XYZ file of C-alpha atoms in Angstrom:
348
model
C -0.892 -99.328 14.848
C 0.962 -101.181 17.785
C -0.742 -104.868 18.063
C -0.940 -104.752 21.865
C -2.421 -108.463 21.627
C 0.896 -109.604 19.761
C 3.293 -107.919 22.299
C 1.347 -109.393 25.104
C 1.537 -112.804 23.822
C 5.342 -112.623 23.474
C 5.497 -111.222 27.038
C 3.696 -114.224 28.596
C 5.570 -116.487 26.180
C 9.041 -114.988 27.440
C 7.934 -114.686 31.321
C 6.979 -118.265 31.937
C 5.165 -119.910 34.501
C 2.710 -117.268 35.393
C 5.385 -114.630 35.632
C 2.988 -112.483 34.104
C -0.934 -112.574 34.154
C -3.967 -110.616 34.031
C -5.704 -109.334 37.428
C -8.746 -110.611 36.548
C -7.566 -114.212 36.947
C -6.432 -114.086 40.186
C -7.808 -116.323 42.556
C -9.358 -114.580 45.696
C -7.927 -114.375 48.945
C -8.407 -117.426 51.268
C -8.154 -116.797 54.688
C -7.508 -118.928 57.849
C -9.703 -117.890 60.690
C -8.301 -118.018 64.491
C -11.827 -118.508 65.698
C -11.836 -115.128 67.875
C -14.493 -113.158 66.127
C -13.105 -109.837 67.410
C -9.648 -110.149 66.657
C -10.862 -111.752 62.990
C -13.229 -108.713 62.325
C -10.495 -106.537 62.955
C -8.069 -108.109 60.844
C -11.143 -107.202 58.266
C -11.021 -110.483 56.068
C -12.433 -112.872 58.781
C -8.286 -113.953 59.997
C -4.881 -114.162 58.420
C -4.479 -114.320 54.892
C -2.708 -117.663 53.190
C 0.842 -116.613 51.840
C 1.062 -113.900 53.939
C 3.668 -112.799 56.661
C 2.313 -111.318 59.771
C 4.242 -109.966 62.912
C 2.516 -110.232 66.491
C 4.543 -108.074 69.226
C 4.366 -106.794 72.485
C 5.580 -107.223 76.052
C 6.499 -110.159 78.042
C 3.519 -112.445 78.675
C 0.986 -110.595 76.736
C -0.204 -113.432 75.214
C 1.336 -113.722 71.519
C 2.326 -117.057 71.484
C -1.449 -117.872 73.228
C -3.055 -116.213 70.044
C -0.767 -118.172 67.533
C -1.962 -121.545 69.390
C -5.481 -120.409 69.639
C -5.410 -119.849 65.434
C -3.525 -123.329 65.275
C -6.161 -125.367 67.027
C -8.911 -123.622 65.167
C -7.580 -124.767 61.959
C -6.890 -128.072 63.090
C -10.561 -128.192 64.414
C -11.837 -127.310 60.849
C -9.178 -129.147 58.727
C -8.660 -132.609 59.477
C -5.391 -132.647 57.161
C -4.003 -129.065 58.116
C -0.714 -129.341 59.760
C 1.298 -126.618 61.115
C 5.139 -126.186 62.076
C 6.884 -123.784 64.995
C 10.294 -122.554 64.600
C 11.082 -122.990 68.020
C 13.953 -120.233 69.019
C 12.882 -119.531 72.078
C 12.520 -123.563 73.448
C 9.241 -122.879 74.902
C 7.151 -125.200 72.845
C 5.696 -127.543 75.368
C 3.391 -130.781 74.266
C 1.281 -130.598 77.503
C 1.013 -126.719 77.461
C -0.187 -126.320 73.599
C -2.619 -129.829 74.021
C -4.511 -127.369 76.574
C -5.483 -125.165 74.042
C -6.632 -128.110 72.196
C -4.052 -128.737 69.603
C -3.330 -131.809 67.946
C 0.260 -132.582 68.531
C 0.632 -135.170 65.852
C 0.125 -132.497 63.327
C 2.286 -129.846 64.829
C 6.010 -130.235 64.038
C 8.844 -128.472 65.916
C 12.170 -127.140 64.392
C 14.995 -125.873 67.020
C 18.181 -125.055 65.292
C 20.954 -123.371 67.461
C 21.432 -119.919 65.129
C 19.268 -117.788 63.179
C 21.252 -118.616 60.047
C 20.434 -122.143 60.440
C 16.624 -121.316 61.310
C 16.694 -119.304 58.415
C 18.066 -122.346 56.308
C 14.776 -124.655 57.846
C 12.573 -122.245 57.483
C 13.616 -121.884 53.277
C 13.188 -125.866 53.543
C 9.861 -126.123 55.181
C 8.330 -123.835 52.801
C 9.867 -125.662 49.570
C 8.146 -128.933 50.993
C 4.979 -127.150 50.561
C 3.257 -129.055 53.579
C 2.433 -126.891 56.259
C -0.782 -124.367 56.399
C 1.038 -122.008 59.292
C 4.650 -121.591 60.197
C 5.214 -119.543 63.306
C 8.092 -118.453 64.451
C 8.922 -118.047 67.908
C 10.393 -115.203 68.263
C 12.695 -113.032 66.529
C 13.649 -111.574 70.056
C 15.649 -114.668 70.556
C 17.434 -115.397 67.876
C 21.691 -115.421 68.064
C 24.095 -115.036 65.157
C 26.387 -117.863 64.284
C 29.400 -115.252 65.245
C 28.064 -114.891 68.601
C 27.632 -118.358 69.314
C 30.669 -119.634 68.380
C 33.051 -116.666 68.865
C 36.523 -115.746 67.690
C 37.606 -119.750 67.455
C 34.712 -121.096 65.907
C 33.557 -120.725 62.275
C 31.374 -117.597 63.299
C 34.241 -115.235 63.256
C 34.941 -112.866 66.027
C 31.859 -112.288 68.457
C 33.542 -108.987 69.449
C 33.983 -107.540 66.311
C 31.511 -104.417 65.569
C 28.993 -105.804 63.245
C 26.776 -102.877 61.676
C 22.722 -104.245 62.144
C 23.665 -107.295 63.650
C 20.647 -109.683 63.527
C 18.343 -107.150 61.858
C 20.615 -108.060 58.705
C 20.101 -111.675 59.073
C 16.293 -111.126 59.252
C 16.011 -108.827 56.596
C 17.343 -111.887 54.421
C 15.079 -114.145 56.235
C 11.738 -112.065 55.218
C 12.955 -111.311 51.917
C 13.518 -115.115 51.232
C 10.320 -115.757 52.323
C 8.497 -113.354 50.141
C 10.324 -114.792 47.324
C 9.136 -118.434 48.338
C 5.655 -117.100 48.322
C 5.973 -115.644 44.945
C 7.161 -118.767 43.825
C 4.034 -120.235 45.287
C 1.895 -117.896 43.681
C 3.109 -118.240 40.185
C 2.263 -121.862 40.326
C -0.938 -121.585 41.791
C -1.705 -119.071 38.608
C -0.009 -122.138 36.332
C -2.762 -124.275 37.771
C -0.970 -126.453 40.295
C -2.328 -127.116 43.866
C -0.235 -125.695 46.485
C -0.198 -124.938 49.923
C 0.388 -121.245 51.060
C 1.063 -121.324 54.330
C 0.584 -118.460 56.735
C 3.808 -116.994 58.286
C 3.593 -115.385 61.548
C 6.376 -114.256 62.997
C 6.385 -113.407 67.282
C 8.189 -110.359 67.963
C 9.192 -108.504 71.523
C 9.459 -104.771 72.183
C 12.715 -102.877 72.976
C 12.940 -99.322 73.985
C 13.505 -96.665 70.892
C 17.066 -95.183 71.490
C 17.150 -91.751 71.179
C 13.833 -90.798 71.729
C 12.889 -87.623 73.804
C 9.746 -89.766 75.428
C 9.872 -93.205 76.479
C 8.652 -95.180 73.285
C 8.865 -98.707 72.055
C 9.479 -100.631 69.115
C 10.343 -103.987 67.966
C 13.684 -105.231 66.887
C 14.026 -106.540 63.662
C 14.985 -103.500 61.179
C 12.753 -101.885 58.656
C 12.653 -104.287 56.243
C 10.700 -106.629 58.270
C 8.091 -104.400 59.008
C 7.832 -103.343 55.353
C 7.414 -106.736 54.112
C 4.742 -107.975 56.738
C 1.249 -107.885 55.706
C -0.118 -107.270 58.868
C 1.746 -106.335 62.310
C -0.190 -106.559 65.404
C 0.422 -105.230 68.557
C -0.756 -107.511 71.817
C -1.227 -105.773 75.077
C -2.718 -107.568 78.264
C -4.406 -105.204 80.091
C -3.149 -104.302 84.038
C -6.471 -102.359 84.782
C -8.292 -104.341 87.682
C -11.290 -103.843 85.987
C -9.699 -106.291 83.207
C -8.546 -109.083 85.995
C -9.972 -112.324 85.702
C -10.351 -113.867 89.114
C -10.835 -117.707 89.965
C -10.541 -120.299 92.640
C -6.922 -121.726 92.785
C -5.603 -124.090 95.555
C -8.544 -122.695 97.851
C -7.916 -119.052 97.029
C -9.241 -116.146 95.180
C -5.992 -115.032 92.592
C -5.911 -113.566 89.062
C -6.380 -116.368 86.528
C -6.351 -114.004 83.515
C -6.769 -110.993 81.866
C -8.321 -108.805 79.064
C -5.937 -108.711 75.998
C -6.190 -106.187 73.192
C -4.682 -106.573 69.604
C -4.455 -103.265 67.908
C -3.540 -103.935 63.905
C -1.163 -101.250 63.184
C -0.392 -102.126 59.708
C -2.598 -104.243 57.300
C -2.179 -104.942 53.408
C -5.902 -106.412 52.921
C -7.999 -104.066 54.946
C -8.077 -100.893 56.726
C -5.611 -100.583 60.010
C -5.665 -99.195 63.275
C -8.892 -101.598 64.330
C -8.768 -103.349 67.605
C -9.811 -107.003 68.775
C -10.262 -107.699 72.445
C -10.823 -111.070 74.326
C -10.784 -112.703 77.429
C -7.954 -114.650 77.883
C -7.582 -117.408 81.012
C -3.813 -118.754 81.499
C -4.635 -120.550 84.511
C -7.683 -123.522 85.025
C -10.091 -122.990 87.370
C -13.995 -123.564 87.975
C -15.011 -120.204 86.800
C -13.456 -119.225 83.576
C -12.377 -121.878 80.661
C -9.144 -122.141 79.997
C -7.416 -120.180 76.982
C -8.760 -117.612 75.012
C -12.676 -117.293 75.541
C -13.852 -117.459 72.178
C -17.601 -117.459 73.462
C -17.264 -113.867 74.964
C -15.299 -112.712 71.992
C -18.167 -113.887 69.587
C -20.709 -112.325 72.201
C -18.783 -108.642 72.201
C -18.700 -108.687 68.174
C -22.228 -109.578 68.154
C -23.492 -106.990 70.287
C -21.050 -104.107 68.552
C -22.414 -105.348 65.309
C -26.201 -105.133 66.604
C -27.013 -108.761 66.159
C -27.435 -109.331 69.799
C -28.980 -106.427 71.813
C -28.354 -105.580 75.090
C -31.435 -103.568 76.780
C -30.945 -102.993 80.715
C -29.856 -106.056 82.381
C -31.407 -108.296 79.875
C -29.647 -109.556 76.289
C -31.966 -110.804 73.436
C -31.034 -112.457 70.073
C -33.620 -113.273 67.362
C -32.703 -116.492 65.866
C -33.330 -117.418 61.973
C -35.964 -119.639 63.064
C -37.566 -119.637 66.308
C -38.642 -117.878 69.426
C -36.417 -114.602 70.890
C -33.667 -115.880 73.219
C -33.041 -113.719 76.142
C -30.717 -113.806 79.064
C -30.016 -111.744 82.367
C -26.816 -110.229 81.868
C -23.665 -111.190 79.771
C -22.380 -114.128 81.885
C -25.817 -115.856 81.490
C -26.322 -115.317 77.328
C -22.504 -116.544 77.263
C -23.516 -119.567 79.241
C -26.019 -120.531 76.787
C -23.909 -120.277 74.149
C -21.358 -122.452 75.549
C -24.298 -125.185 76.088
C -25.609 -124.603 72.532
C -23.088 -124.684 70.081
C -25.797 -124.493 67.121
C -26.459 -121.296 68.753
C -22.810 -120.205 69.079
C -22.708 -121.133 65.393
C -25.284 -119.056 64.091
C -24.228 -115.673 66.015
C -20.436 -116.500 64.893
C-alpha cells in the first residue's frame, strides 16, 4: 500500500522554504481599501489584494493617477507606518499635487530612470527590500527602451533595426519578474516570516486596435501583461453634460470635475464586469471638495445596497442606535455625512 504521508514528507523536505504546502494553512487575503466605497465593492473583496498585480488603463485625463493617489492617501490614513513608491516614468509626480489628495509626502518615494530596462531593475530592488505597501508604475505607455534612447552610437545598439515586440517584450519580462518576487514573498510568509506584500499598480494608456474592422481600443504592453494581472480596470471619465461638475473659478461658472466610471474587466479574486462610479473634482472650488468624493461614493453604494433609503425627495437612514436620520435630497444627506464622521464611518 502506498504511504502517502511518507511521500508528502519527503516532498516537503526536498522542496524547502514553503515550496509546497497544504492549502488549508494558507493565510487569508489581505486587502488595502482605496477608501472609495463603490470601487472597493466593484473589486469584490473591499480593495486591492496585497501581493497582486493590477492594471488601471484608460484615455488621457481619465483619472487613473488620481485613483492611485486616493488609494495611497487612504492607506496612509489607516496605517501610520505605510509607505508607497511611484516609479515615475512620465515624470508627473508633483509634491504639491499629491498633497492635495491628502498624501503624506514624507512617506512616499519616487523612482525615476531613463529607460524601461533601468526601471525594471529599480523595481526589482524595491521588491527585494520589502519596504513598500504600494508600488505604482506610472505609466507603461511612456516607457522607452535603451536602444531607442541611445541610438546606433550608444550602448543600446541600432535604434533603426526592426525589433518585433519592442517594449512589449521588456514589459513581459517585467510582470514575470514581479510575479517571481511575489512568489518569494509567499514562500517566506508560508515559512512564518514577517513580510510586506505590496499592491502593484500598473497605469497604462489606450491605443487603437490595429487591424480591427471597427474602431476598437486596447492597451499597449502585450498579452502577458493582461494574463499576469490580478485585476484589470478600465477608467472612463464621462463627457455627458449630466455628469459634468460645475463650480465657481475666477468668478465664472466652469467645469471643475466629472463622473468617473471604473469597469473591472478582469478579476482573479471576485466576479468581473462590475462597475464602480464616483465624482472627481480636479479644480478646487466652493461648491465641491477637491479630489475623489468618497462621501458621495459611500452614499451611492448605501442606496444601492438598501442601507440608506430614498423615498421621493427625502433620504432616510436608521442608525444602530438613536432616531432615524433624514435629509431632503442627496446633497443634503451627504453634507450630514461630511459633518458627522461617525455617521459616515457607520454607513461605510
